[in-house]
Amino acid sequence: MSNVADFEASLGLRFKNRELLQQVFVHRSYLNEHRGFPLGDNERLEFLGDAVLELVVTEHLYNNYPNPEGELTTWRSALVKGETLAVIATELNFPEFLLLSYGEEKSGGKTKGYILANTFEAFIGALYLDQGYEAADAFIHTSVLSRLENILANKLFMDPKSKLQEHTQEKFGMTPNYVVQGEDGPDHAKLFTVSVHIGDRELARGTGSSKQAAQVSAAEKALQTLIVS
């Protein structure tokens, strides 16, 4: 178990309540194997941190950009989505301090995006409780909102289907269309296959547990093909 003091030092922070900081890194699986552990898991802190994160990001976007609600919503989603938070958590060395069960750690728990994202939100919740809104606000600006410029410049806020449509309209003057090629499996576990086309040309195929998910998969593969070519 790594000392949370090392984590504090890496961020230049000093928690008043060290146990609160330690709790940030306690995954519920750890408690199943360590019944006598004096702290709870990080899920309640995650619940709080999620709300603080969304408020800070929303406030920043509202105060600094005159764009309509729909655009601000997509930008916010790109900033606070699990994939973004997991990358930040990894960069800040969160995995080193995670407390997981033996089985969870063995299965790669310290690299699982949702665990890292949840832990990041738990840290924000703990920081808010320990040091107040201004400290949480400053941390979120440094770690999360600093990525907004890159997200906007590279249109990372757009979903794959929207990106593909913009790309094909610009390159071919055409809008992609999606065709369901098949579905397999029982009703409770369907797997759909969808192809995406520009005119008569099939760009790619994707699969997913819903038609929408399969379309997104196909769009992602089509973008890779078009960008490489």
XYZ file of N, CA and C in Angstrom:
687
model
N 0.846 -1.184 0.000
C 0.000 0.000 0.000
C 0.887 1.242 0.000
N 0.734 2.119 -0.991
C 1.537 3.323 -1.048
C 0.970 4.360 -0.073
N 1.840 5.167 0.473
C 1.452 6.174 1.448
C 0.764 7.340 0.751
N -0.425 7.738 1.252
C -1.132 8.847 0.615
C -0.370 10.154 0.766
N 0.575 10.203 1.700
C 1.403 11.403 1.832
C 2.204 11.632 0.554
N 2.598 10.547 -0.084
C 3.309 10.662 -1.357
C 2.396 11.262 -2.423
N 1.122 10.867 -2.363
C 0.154 11.404 -3.319
C -0.034 12.900 -3.085
N -0.184 13.281 -1.821
C -0.314 14.702 -1.497
C 0.876 15.483 -2.042
N 2.057 14.968 -1.793
C 3.276 15.656 -2.221
C 3.320 15.833 -3.732
N 2.844 14.804 -4.456
C 2.886 14.868 -5.921
C 1.958 15.952 -6.461
N 0.906 16.282 -5.707
C -0.041 17.312 -6.140
C 0.187 18.642 -5.440
N 1.085 18.675 -4.495
C 1.326 19.895 -3.754
C 0.178 20.259 -2.833
N -0.474 19.227 -2.258
C -1.619 19.438 -1.384
C -1.323 18.928 0.012
N -2.116 19.394 0.959
C -2.007 18.897 2.328
C -3.418 18.785 2.902
N -3.903 17.556 3.050
C -5.241 17.330 3.575
C -5.266 17.493 5.092
N -6.307 18.119 5.589
C -6.499 18.195 7.036
C -6.877 16.812 7.570
N -7.719 16.110 6.785
C -8.210 14.787 7.182
C -7.570 13.736 6.282
N -6.510 13.105 6.757
C -5.786 12.112 5.955
C -6.656 10.880 5.685
N -7.534 10.541 6.616
C -8.396 9.370 6.416
C -9.354 9.598 5.245
N -9.802 10.829 5.088
C -10.679 11.158 3.969
C -9.955 10.957 2.649
N -8.698 11.361 2.611
C -7.898 11.151 1.402
C -7.672 9.665 1.157
N -7.378 8.913 2.207
C -7.176 7.476 2.045
C -8.420 6.797 1.511
N -9.592 7.258 1.970
C -10.852 6.647 1.548
C -11.099 6.805 0.057
N -10.546 7.858 -0.518
C -10.672 8.086 -1.962
C -10.266 6.845 -2.754
N -9.250 6.137 -2.260
C -8.649 5.049 -3.027
C -9.164 3.665 -2.630
N -10.194 3.622 -1.786
C -10.719 2.340 -1.318
C -11.852 1.873 -2.233
N -11.554 0.903 -3.065
C -12.599 0.285 -3.906
C -13.386 -0.702 -3.063
N -14.658 -0.823 -3.335
C -15.499 -1.673 -2.484
C -15.029 -3.129 -2.458
N -14.370 -3.582 -3.526
C -13.875 -4.971 -3.550
C -12.835 -5.200 -2.453
N -12.080 -4.170 -2.115
C -11.034 -4.291 -1.096
C -11.640 -4.641 0.259
N -12.797 -4.056 0.553
C -13.433 -4.282 1.852
C -13.964 -5.700 1.991
N -14.249 -6.352 0.867
C -14.717 -7.742 0.927
C -13.643 -8.676 1.479
N -12.387 -8.307 1.282
C -11.277 -9.135 1.744
C -10.625 -8.594 3.018
N -11.017 -7.387 3.420
C -10.418 -6.752 4.601
C -11.553 -6.211 5.480
N -12.241 -7.154 6.105
C -13.436 -6.809 6.876
C -13.147 -5.841 8.010
N -11.936 -5.872 8.540
C -11.618 -5.006 9.667
C -11.069 -3.646 9.273
N -11.034 -3.358 7.985
C -10.494 -2.071 7.531
C -11.353 -0.938 8.085
N -10.737 0.086 8.675
C -11.504 1.092 9.413
C -12.279 2.093 8.567
N -12.042 2.122 7.269
C -12.696 3.112 6.414
C -13.705 2.458 5.480
N -14.632 3.256 4.978
C -15.576 2.765 3.986
C -15.000 2.869 2.584
N -15.790 2.471 1.585
C -15.326 2.590 0.199
C -15.520 4.030 -0.283
N -15.153 4.266 -1.543
C -15.140 5.628 -2.064
C -16.408 6.039 -2.805
N -17.451 5.229 -2.750
C -18.610 5.485 -3.608
C -19.399 6.736 -3.213
N -19.525 7.023 -1.912
C -20.230 8.229 -1.508
C -19.428 9.485 -1.886
N -18.116 9.396 -1.765
C -17.279 10.516 -2.191
C -17.393 10.729 -3.701
N -17.473 9.644 -4.439
C -17.646 9.731 -5.894
C -18.952 10.442 -6.227
N -20.014 10.097 -5.527
C -21.328 10.721 -5.728
C -21.232 12.236 -5.554
N -20.557 12.662 -4.522
C -20.392 14.093 -4.262
C -19.481 14.736 -5.296
N -18.363 14.089 -5.578
C -17.400 14.655 -6.516
C -17.954 14.823 -7.918
N -18.798 13.906 -8.325
C -19.436 14.002 -9.636
C -20.228 15.301 -9.748
N -20.971 15.637 -8.686
C -21.776 16.857 -8.691
C -20.903 18.108 -8.684
N -19.839 18.096 -7.882
C -18.924 19.244 -7.823
C -18.251 19.458 -9.171
N -17.785 18.375 -9.776
C -17.130 18.451 -11.082
C -18.059 19.053 -12.123
N -19.278 18.578 -12.166
C -20.218 19.073 -13.173
C -20.533 20.546 -12.940
N -20.671 20.951 -11.682
C -20.960 22.360 -11.390
C -19.808 23.262 -11.817
N -18.583 22.890 -11.472
C -17.428 23.724 -11.823
C -17.286 23.853 -13.335
N -17.403 22.750 -14.037
C -17.274 22.778 -15.492
C -18.404 23.581 -16.119
N -19.619 23.374 -15.649
C -20.773 24.108 -16.181
C -20.618 25.602 -15.943
N -20.211 25.974 -14.744
C -20.026 27.389 -14.402
C -18.980 28.029 -15.306
N -17.881 27.326 -15.532
C -16.816 27.857 -16.386
C -17.313 28.059 -17.819
N -17.991 27.071 -18.357
C -18.491 27.185 -19.727
C -19.517 28.311 -19.849
N -20.406 28.402 -18.872
C -21.445 29.438 -18.901
C -20.827 30.837 -18.854
N -19.816 31.005 -18.007
C -19.224 32.334 -17.811
C -18.285 32.754 -18.931
N -17.782 31.795 -19.693
C -16.746 32.125 -20.667
C -17.126 31.931 -22.129
N -18.250 31.276 -22.383
C -18.636 31.010 -23.770
C -20.104 31.366 -23.984
N -20.402 32.174 -25.012
C -21.785 32.577 -25.282
C -22.556 31.569 -26.135
N -21.989 30.399 -26.336
C -22.592 29.399 -27.219
C -23.926 28.901 -26.673
N -24.771 28.373 -27.558
C -26.067 27.848 -27.102
C -25.915 26.617 -26.210
N -26.987 26.317 -25.500
C -26.973 25.229 -24.518
C -26.502 23.906 -25.104
N -27.004 23.568 -26.293
C -26.658 22.280 -26.895
C -25.163 22.104 -27.080
N -24.481 23.156 -27.548
C -23.039 23.065 -27.750
C -22.304 22.946 -26.419
N -22.709 23.761 -25.456
C -22.059 23.708 -24.142
C -22.232 22.337 -23.503
N -23.376 21.723 -23.720
C -23.640 20.396 -23.157
C -22.696 19.356 -23.742
N -22.473 19.416 -25.049
C -21.567 18.437 -25.668
C -20.129 18.678 -25.226
N -19.745 19.921 -25.043
C -18.392 20.217 -24.569
C -18.207 19.688 -23.148
N -19.213 19.938 -22.316
C -19.135 19.453 -20.937
C -19.034 17.936 -20.901
N -19.819 17.274 -21.729
C -19.794 15.809 -21.768
C -18.414 15.290 -22.130
N -17.756 15.957 -23.072
C -16.415 15.533 -23.478
C -15.410 15.709 -22.348
N -15.606 16.732 -21.527
C -14.684 16.999 -20.427
C -14.861 16.039 -19.262
N -16.116 15.687 -18.945
C -16.373 14.916 -17.718
C -16.639 13.434 -17.987
N -16.555 13.010 -19.233
C -16.822 11.600 -19.518
C -15.748 10.711 -18.899
N -16.105 9.460 -18.683
C -15.217 8.535 -17.996
C -13.862 8.390 -18.648
N -13.823 8.350 -19.972
C -12.549 8.166 -20.665
C -11.579 9.300 -20.364
N -12.097 10.537 -20.351
C -11.255 11.693 -20.057
C -10.726 11.635 -18.632
N -11.615 11.343 -17.681
C -11.223 11.318 -16.276
C -10.236 10.194 -15.996
N -10.402 9.054 -16.669
C -9.478 7.931 -16.469
C -8.073 8.288 -16.941
N -7.976 8.998 -18.055
C -6.669 9.436 -18.560
C -6.006 10.378 -17.555
N -6.792 11.322 -17.031
C -6.244 12.272 -16.058
C -5.786 11.536 -14.802
N -6.616 10.609 -14.325
C -6.273 9.848 -13.120
C -4.965 9.079 -13.313
N -4.785 8.512 -14.488
C -3.551 7.774 -14.777
C -2.352 8.708 -14.789
N -2.520 9.870 -15.422
C -1.430 10.850 -15.482
C -1.030 11.332 -14.081
N -2.004 11.382 -13.166
C -1.743 11.843 -11.798
C -1.344 10.697 -10.866
N -1.154 9.513 -11.452
C -0.641 8.359 -10.704
C -1.632 7.793 -9.689
N -2.926 7.936 -9.943
C -3.935 7.361 -9.057
C -3.798 5.841 -8.909
N -3.482 5.104 -9.984
C -3.449 3.639 -9.862
C -2.519 3.130 -8.760
N -1.419 3.824 -8.514
C -0.459 3.371 -7.515
C -1.070 3.300 -6.116
N -2.089 4.114 -5.861
C -2.630 4.227 -4.511
C -3.957 3.488 -4.327
N -4.469 2.899 -5.405
C -5.747 2.194 -5.331
C -5.664 0.954 -4.449
N -6.687 0.762 -3.636
C -6.807 -0.442 -2.811
C -7.917 -1.300 -3.397
N -7.534 -2.443 -3.963
C -8.465 -3.355 -4.625
C -8.344 -4.739 -4.008
N -9.346 -5.552 -4.232
C -9.229 -6.953 -3.833
C -8.163 -7.624 -4.686
N -7.696 -8.767 -4.208
C -6.685 -9.506 -4.968
C -7.209 -9.839 -6.366
N -8.452 -10.300 -6.424
C -9.025 -10.694 -7.711
C -9.192 -9.519 -8.654
N -9.644 -8.388 -8.123
C -9.841 -7.204 -8.950
C -8.513 -6.678 -9.476
N -7.511 -6.682 -8.615
C -6.207 -6.209 -9.057
C -5.601 -7.170 -10.082
N -5.794 -8.459 -9.859
C -5.271 -9.472 -10.775
C -5.891 -9.340 -12.166
N -7.154 -8.915 -12.203
C -7.846 -8.785 -13.488
C -7.612 -7.427 -14.149
N -6.641 -6.665 -13.647
C -6.298 -5.387 -14.271
C -7.108 -4.217 -13.764
N -7.597 -4.310 -12.530
C -8.448 -3.259 -11.984
C -7.812 -1.882 -11.977
N -6.489 -1.846 -11.835
C -5.816 -0.550 -11.776
C -5.716 0.137 -13.135
N -6.134 -0.560 -14.175
C -6.147 0.052 -15.509
C -7.565 0.191 -16.059
N -8.556 -0.231 -15.291
C -9.942 -0.151 -15.760
C -10.430 1.291 -15.719
N -10.914 1.758 -16.847
C -11.308 3.153 -16.970
C -12.359 3.591 -15.969
N -13.383 2.769 -15.764
C -14.469 3.197 -14.893
C -14.016 3.281 -13.439
N -13.110 2.404 -13.022
C -12.584 2.473 -11.658
C -11.747 3.733 -11.478
N -10.919 4.046 -12.445
C -10.081 5.239 -12.360
C -10.923 6.515 -12.401
N -11.930 6.541 -13.272
C -12.802 7.717 -13.361
C -13.566 7.922 -12.059
N -14.081 6.831 -11.494
C -14.812 6.932 -10.229
C -13.909 7.415 -9.101
N -12.671 6.937 -9.093
C -11.719 7.360 -8.067
C -11.377 8.833 -8.215
N -11.263 9.287 -9.443
C -10.985 10.707 -9.685
C -12.120 11.566 -9.136
N -13.352 11.161 -9.391
C -14.496 11.907 -8.867
C -14.526 11.856 -7.337
N -14.156 10.708 -6.781
C -14.101 10.588 -5.319
C -13.071 11.562 -4.740
N -11.950 11.720 -5.430
C -10.940 12.668 -4.959
C -11.487 14.087 -4.952
N -12.217 14.449 -5.987
C -12.809 15.793 -6.029
C -13.778 15.977 -4.857
N -14.565 14.943 -4.571
C -15.481 15.011 -3.440
C -14.741 15.201 -2.132
N -13.650 14.466 -1.959
C -12.862 14.574 -0.730
C -12.199 15.946 -0.627
N -11.672 16.436 -1.726
C -11.021 17.748 -1.733
C -12.023 18.839 -1.373
N -13.228 18.717 -1.911
C -14.291 19.688 -1.602
C -14.630 19.668 -0.113
N -14.768 18.483 0.472
C -15.093 18.376 1.895
C -13.965 18.889 2.778
N -12.732 18.603 2.386
C -11.586 18.919 3.225
C -11.152 20.376 3.104
N -11.246 20.928 1.883
C -10.656 22.257 1.667
C -11.595 23.267 1.022
N -12.813 22.831 0.693
C -13.800 23.778 0.205
C -13.884 23.892 -1.305
N -14.860 24.687 -1.724
C -15.168 24.809 -3.150
C -14.013 25.413 -3.941
N -13.361 26.427 -3.400
C -12.299 27.095 -4.152
C -11.145 26.144 -4.484
N -10.791 25.280 -3.545
C -9.712 24.317 -3.799
C -10.126 23.309 -4.865
N -11.376 22.835 -4.775
C -11.875 21.901 -5.790
C -11.931 22.578 -7.149
N -12.379 23.826 -7.162
C -12.470 24.598 -8.400
C -11.088 24.746 -9.038
N -10.092 25.085 -8.234
C -8.736 25.268 -8.765
C -8.183 23.963 -9.328
N -8.411 22.865 -8.618
C -7.918 21.570 -9.086
C -8.583 21.171 -10.399
N -9.880 21.379 -10.493
C -10.616 21.005 -11.709
C -10.174 21.867 -12.887
N -9.911 23.130 -12.641
C -9.419 23.987 -13.726
C -8.063 23.490 -14.230
N -7.203 23.120 -13.312
C -5.861 22.672 -13.693
C -5.877 21.318 -14.394
N -6.649 20.392 -13.866
C -6.585 19.012 -14.359
C -7.576 18.711 -15.482
N -8.740 19.356 -15.466
C -9.807 19.022 -16.422
C -10.018 20.123 -17.451
N -10.312 21.322 -16.990
C -10.652 22.404 -17.916
C -9.470 22.833 -18.774
N -8.267 22.501 -18.347
C -7.084 22.801 -19.160
C -7.106 22.036 -20.478
N -7.947 21.021 -20.577
C -8.033 20.197 -21.786
C -9.066 20.713 -22.781
N -9.789 21.729 -22.408
C -10.880 22.209 -23.262
C -10.376 22.728 -24.602
N -9.287 23.465 -24.589
C -8.763 24.029 -25.832
C -8.477 22.932 -26.852
N -7.841 21.845 -26.423
C -7.548 20.736 -27.324
C -8.820 20.047 -27.802
N -9.777 19.897 -26.907
C -11.050 19.264 -27.267
C -11.766 20.066 -28.346
N -11.771 21.394 -28.196
C -12.439 22.236 -29.182
C -11.672 22.281 -30.496
N -10.343 22.390 -30.401
C -9.529 22.500 -31.606
C -9.632 21.254 -32.476
N -9.730 20.085 -31.826
C -9.774 18.823 -32.563
C -11.170 18.211 -32.637
N -12.154 18.990 -32.200
C -13.561 18.567 -32.247
C -13.775 17.216 -31.571
N -13.108 17.027 -30.453
C -13.219 15.764 -29.719
C -14.552 15.627 -29.006
N -15.314 16.716 -28.992
C -16.646 16.687 -28.372
C -17.683 16.040 -29.277
N -17.339 15.832 -30.524
C -18.294 15.251 -31.465
C -18.279 13.729 -31.364
N -19.465 13.117 -31.422
C -19.539 11.667 -31.411
C -19.104 11.144 -32.785
N -18.730 9.865 -32.889
C -18.206 9.326 -34.152
C -19.148 9.507 -35.349
N -20.450 9.361 -35.130
C -21.389 9.525 -36.245
C -21.393 10.963 -36.754
N -21.346 11.918 -35.847
C -21.312 13.330 -36.251
C -20.004 13.664 -36.953
N -18.900 13.122 -36.420
C -17.600 13.350 -37.048
C -17.578 12.792 -38.467
N -18.117 11.582 -38.613
C -18.123 10.953 -39.938
C -18.985 11.762 -40.907
N -20.121 12.211 -40.447
C -21.003 12.996 -41.325
C -20.316 14.275 -41.771
N -19.662 14.967 -40.856
C -18.952 16.198 -41.214
C -17.844 15.892 -42.214
N -17.107 14.796 -41.966
C -15.986 14.434 -42.834
C -16.468 14.070 -44.241
N -17.505 13.279 -44.346
C -17.965 12.839 -45.674
C -18.656 13.972 -46.439
N -19.314 14.851 -45.727
C -19.922 15.992 -46.412
C -18.849 16.918 -46.967
N -17.768 17.061 -46.201
C -16.674 17.926 -46.640
C -15.894 17.288 -47.781
N -15.662 15.963 -47.690
C -14.804 15.288 -48.674
C -15.576 14.825 -49.910
N -16.811 14.351 -49.703
C -17.563 13.775 -50.822
C -18.845 14.533 -51.157
N -19.233 15.467 -50.304
C -20.499 16.162 -50.520
C -21.693 15.257 -50.301
N -21.520 14.213 -49.482
C -22.580 13.229 -49.244
C -22.694 12.906 -47.757
N -23.891 12.464 -47.366
C -24.154 12.055 -45.991
C -24.126 10.538 -45.907
N -23.463 9.961 -44.924
C -23.424 8.493 -44.803
C -24.788 7.923 -44.430
N -25.032 6.712 -44.876
C -26.249 6.014 -44.451
C -25.874 4.655 -43.872
N -26.698 4.192 -42.954
C -26.410 2.974 -42.206
C -27.420 1.890 -42.556
N -26.913 0.666 -42.719
C -27.764 -0.467 -43.094
C -27.534 -1.612 -42.107
N -28.622 -2.120 -41.530
C -28.517 -3.268 -40.631
C -28.268 -4.509 -41.470
N -27.153 -5.174 -41.224
C -26.782 -6.356 -41.991
C -27.242 -7.654 -41.325
N -27.512 -7.595 -40.034
C -27.975 -8.810 -39.357
C -28.015 -8.624 -37.860
N -28.643 -9.583 -37.208
C -28.677 -9.602 -35.751
C -28.623 -11.046 -35.284
N -27.884 -11.273 -34.230
C -27.695 -12.621 -33.711
C -27.972 -12.639 -32.216
N -28.243 -13.844 -31.711
C -28.399 -14.024 -30.277
C -29.832 -13.913 -29.807
N -30.084 -14.308 -28.561
C -31.432 -14.237 -27.992
C -31.854 -12.795 -27.752
N -33.130 -12.585 -27.504
C -33.667 -11.234 -27.354
C -32.968 -10.433 -26.264
N -32.568 -11.097 -25.178
C -31.949 -10.371 -24.067
C -30.459 -10.107 -24.284
N -29.905 -10.646 -25.373
C -28.472 -10.460 -25.630
C -28.207 -10.379 -27.128
N -28.921 -9.483 -27.796
C -28.771 -9.324 -29.238
C -27.423 -8.699 -29.595
N -26.902 -9.099 -30.740
C -25.707 -8.480 -31.298
C -26.024 -8.069 -32.725
N -25.995 -6.765 -32.960
C -26.350 -6.222 -34.270
C -25.095 -5.928 -35.085
N -25.209 -6.150 -36.398
C -24.149 -5.786 -37.329
C -24.690 -4.736 -38.285
N -23.987 -3.618 -38.387
C -24.439 -2.497 -39.220
C -23.300 -2.067 -40.127
N -23.624 -1.774 -41.378
C -22.631 -1.237 -42.311
C -22.946 0.239 -42.573
N -21.895 1.013 -42.861
C -22.080 2.426 -43.186
C -21.588 2.655 -44.611
N -22.340 3.438 -45.361
C -22.093 3.606 -46.803
C -22.062 5.078 -47.192
N -21.284 5.362 -48.255
C -21.360 6.634 -48.962
C -21.772 6.284 -50.376
N -22.996 6.612 -50.719
C -23.521 6.177 -51.999
C -23.525 4.657 -52.060
N -22.889 4.082 -53.077
C -22.817 2.629 -53.228
C -21.586 2.029 -52.552
N -20.770 2.849 -51.958
C -19.508 2.381 -51.371
C -19.696 2.080 -49.876
N -19.385 0.841 -49.508
C -19.411 0.490 -48.088
C -18.076 0.886 -47.466
N -18.164 1.667 -46.392
C -16.957 2.154 -45.730
C -16.465 1.209 -44.642
N -17.407 0.665 -43.877
C -17.005 -0.187 -42.750
C -18.235 -0.866 -42.163
N -17.977 -1.847 -41.310
C -19.041 -2.513 -40.556
C -18.691 -2.486 -39.074
N -19.744 -2.434 -38.254
C -19.541 -2.442 -36.816
C -20.587 -3.301 -36.137
N -20.306 -3.716 -34.941
C -21.257 -4.523 -34.171
C -21.509 -3.856 -32.822
N -22.669 -4.198 -32.234
C -23.005 -3.652 -30.936
C -24.250 -4.283 -30.372
N -24.504 -4.034 -29.123
C -25.661 -4.634 -28.449
C -26.972 -3.943 -28.805
N -26.887 -2.839 -29.539
C -28.070 -2.153 -30.075
C -27.722 -1.642 -31.461
N -28.732 -1.253 -32.232
C -28.460 -0.723 -33.567
C -27.627 0.551 -33.473
N -27.944 1.379 -32.469
C -27.203 2.623 -32.289
C -25.731 2.350 -31.981
N -25.479 1.391 -31.086
C -24.099 1.055 -30.734
C -23.346 0.504 -31.936
N -24.024 -0.285 -32.756
C -23.393 -0.836 -33.956
C -23.090 0.262 -34.966
N -23.982 1.246 -35.066
C -23.735 2.382 -35.952
C -22.511 3.172 -35.512
N -22.398 3.401 -34.209
C -21.241 4.125 -33.673
C -19.955 3.360 -33.965
N -19.993 2.035 -33.774
C -18.827 1.197 -34.056
C -18.432 1.291 -35.524
N -19.425 1.233 -36.408
C -19.161 1.332 -37.845
C -18.582 2.695 -38.198
N -19.115 3.752 -37.584
C -18.629 5.107 -37.855
C -17.176 5.257 -37.409
N -16.837 4.703 -36.240
C -15.453 4.778 -35.749
C -14.498 4.098 -36.721
N -14.885 2.926 -37.220
C -14.024 2.196 -38.143
C -13.915 2.918 -39.488
N -15.020 3.510 -39.920
C -15.008 4.257 -41.184
C -14.087 5.477 -41.091
N -14.115 6.150 -39.955
C -13.243 7.315 -39.764
C -11.785 6.902 -39.820
N -11.447 5.786 -39.206
C -10.073 5.299 -39.239
C -9.640 5.017 -40.674
N -10.526 4.393 -41.431
C -10.222 4.062 -42.820
C -10.040 5.310 -43.667
N -10.941 6.282 -43.519
C -10.902 7.485 -44.348
C -9.709 8.358 -43.990
N -9.396 8.444 -42.703
C -8.279 9.289 -42.282
C -6.951 8.693 -42.749
N -6.840 7.365 -42.647
C -5.604 6.689 -43.100
C -5.440 6.809 -44.601
N -6.560 6.674 -45.325
C -6.482 6.734 -46.780
C -6.383 8.173 -47.269
